[in-house]
Amino acid sequence: MREAERRYRKIRSVDAAIKCGAICLTSTSGRSSSVATLQSHHQGLFLLPGFLSKDEQEQYISLALTSWNEPPHRRNFEADGRASDTTPSLLFNTYVSGEQKREGGVLSLNDLTWSTLGRHYDWTNRSYPPSSTFWHSPLPEDIHKLVTKVVDAVRLETTSSRIIDSRELVSEELVTNTEGVNTIRSTDDIDDLPFSPQTVIVNYYTATSATGSKFPMGAHRDDLESAIKSPVVSVSLGCSCVFLLEKESDPTSEPTALVLRSGDALLLSGKSRLSLHGVSVVFKKCEPGECTLEESEEEGYCTRCGSLDLFGRESSDVNIDALKRYIKDHRINVNARQVD
Ligand SMILES: O=C(O)CCC(=O)C(=O)O
């Protein structure tokens, strides 16, 4: 895993990641209807490329930056002792005004790396403390709806599901990495999938810079929830990334690299629920006018940075401008689990 992390860490575009072996799935059968699996190596992994419409993505990005990242939800600020005030401070308002750092250098949207909603996770002791007011914030209805919609889509999937592989993005001879990509053959492939979300981590990633040395998220297992039969649900928004996943069939072999783009969802269940995974690189959106859009889609992803043109419309609204500014070099990941 370490070797693959280092290799992808140096890559700066989606097409280069594909050349390096990453899989990038594109749904052409209409949004919200396509589920893919990689069954030969990842039993229990379900991929939903382009699961969210552009409008939905914009709506959730806006919520992630104005509501899901404010008290009473617990953020990296509170966990590392940089904030003791639990009243919402609307980091976003400061960001709108163009201030990148606040006085004293703390509590800026650019310093935000995660927020937990519902059951809070104790990162120091690697545990979910028993529920109390301090260790619990209400799970917003909109986030609950989003993550259960992903699980419902997988539950409902039928033989009509269809996937398109990375041939959409690069010429055929470059594609050597789609072996084992299957559609779901029948609903028998899908376990019962019990899911009652209790905790959500929203991860906020800054696009990888040429000089940055850290991996956006190092390899780890989500193994602290006792409800292990319940899946991990993950939704990607904003900049694209390379997500590495250990093969449950052969943990010592080269991990699978997936390009995750805005609007993609994935679900880790069954044998893949405890697989080692991480994010090795996040691609900054191209400068205006530089994106090379896919021809196959009306509102295509760029083949180079993998981004959609979010909040692209002409607007005199300063809030829309700020959302657009943030999302061109950030990725947001909504990650939901049932704890017990
Ligand atoms: O950002 C992602 O896609 C993965 C996040 C993750 O692995 C986690 O929150 O445990």
Short mmCIF file of N, CA and C and ligand atoms in Angstrom, two decimals, residues 203 205 217 220 222 234 243 260 277 279 331 333 335 337, ligand 1:
data_model
loop_
_atom_site.label_atom_id
_atom_site.label_comp_id
_atom_site.label_asym_id
_atom_site.label_seq_id
_atom_site.Cartn_x
_atom_site.Cartn_y
_atom_site.Cartn_z
N ASN A 203 -15.04 14.87 5.68
CA ASN A 203 -13.62 15.18 5.50
C ASN A 203 -13.46 16.32 4.51
N TYR A 205 -10.64 18.16 2.28
CA TYR A 205 -9.27 17.99 1.79
C TYR A 205 -8.86 19.18 0.94
N MET A 217 -5.12 11.41 3.02
CA MET A 217 -5.54 10.53 4.11
C MET A 217 -4.78 9.22 4.01
N HIS A 220 -5.75 3.28 6.26
CA HIS A 220 -6.28 2.87 7.56
C HIS A 220 -7.47 1.93 7.35
N ASP A 222 -11.43 1.08 8.80
CA ASP A 222 -12.53 1.57 9.64
C ASP A 222 -13.02 0.39 10.46
N SER A 234 -19.83 6.30 1.45
CA SER A 234 -18.94 7.43 1.20
C SER A 234 -19.40 8.19 -0.05
N PHE A 243 -8.35 7.10 -4.72
CA PHE A 243 -8.69 6.35 -3.51
C PHE A 243 -8.07 4.96 -3.67
N LEU A 260 -12.13 8.89 -7.75
CA LEU A 260 -13.45 9.29 -7.26
C LEU A 260 -13.69 10.73 -7.65
N HIS A 277 -7.66 1.28 3.38
CA HIS A 277 -7.92 2.24 2.30
C HIS A 277 -7.38 3.60 2.67
N VAL A 279 -6.62 7.93 0.82
CA VAL A 279 -6.67 8.86 -0.32
C VAL A 279 -5.24 9.34 -0.56
N ARG A 331 -11.65 19.01 -1.81
CA ARG A 331 -12.55 17.88 -1.95
C ARG A 331 -13.27 17.68 -0.62
N ASN A 333 -15.62 14.86 1.52
CA ASN A 333 -16.08 13.47 1.55
C ASN A 333 -17.03 13.28 2.72
N ASN A 335 -18.81 10.63 4.96
CA ASN A 335 -18.52 9.24 5.28
C ASN A 335 -19.37 8.79 6.45
N ARG A 337 -21.43 5.85 8.91
CA ARG A 337 -21.39 4.49 9.49
C ARG A 337 -22.46 4.32 10.57
O1 LIG B 1 -12.22 10.63 1.63
C1 LIG B 1 -12.45 9.45 1.38
O2 LIG B 1 -12.85 9.08 0.27
C2 LIG B 1 -12.17 8.39 2.43
C3 LIG B 1 -12.43 8.84 3.82
C4 LIG B 1 -12.09 7.79 4.83
O3 LIG B 1 -11.46 6.81 4.52
C5 LIG B 1 -12.51 7.93 6.22
O4 LIG B 1 -13.12 8.94 6.60
O5 LIG B 1 -12.24 6.99 7.00
#
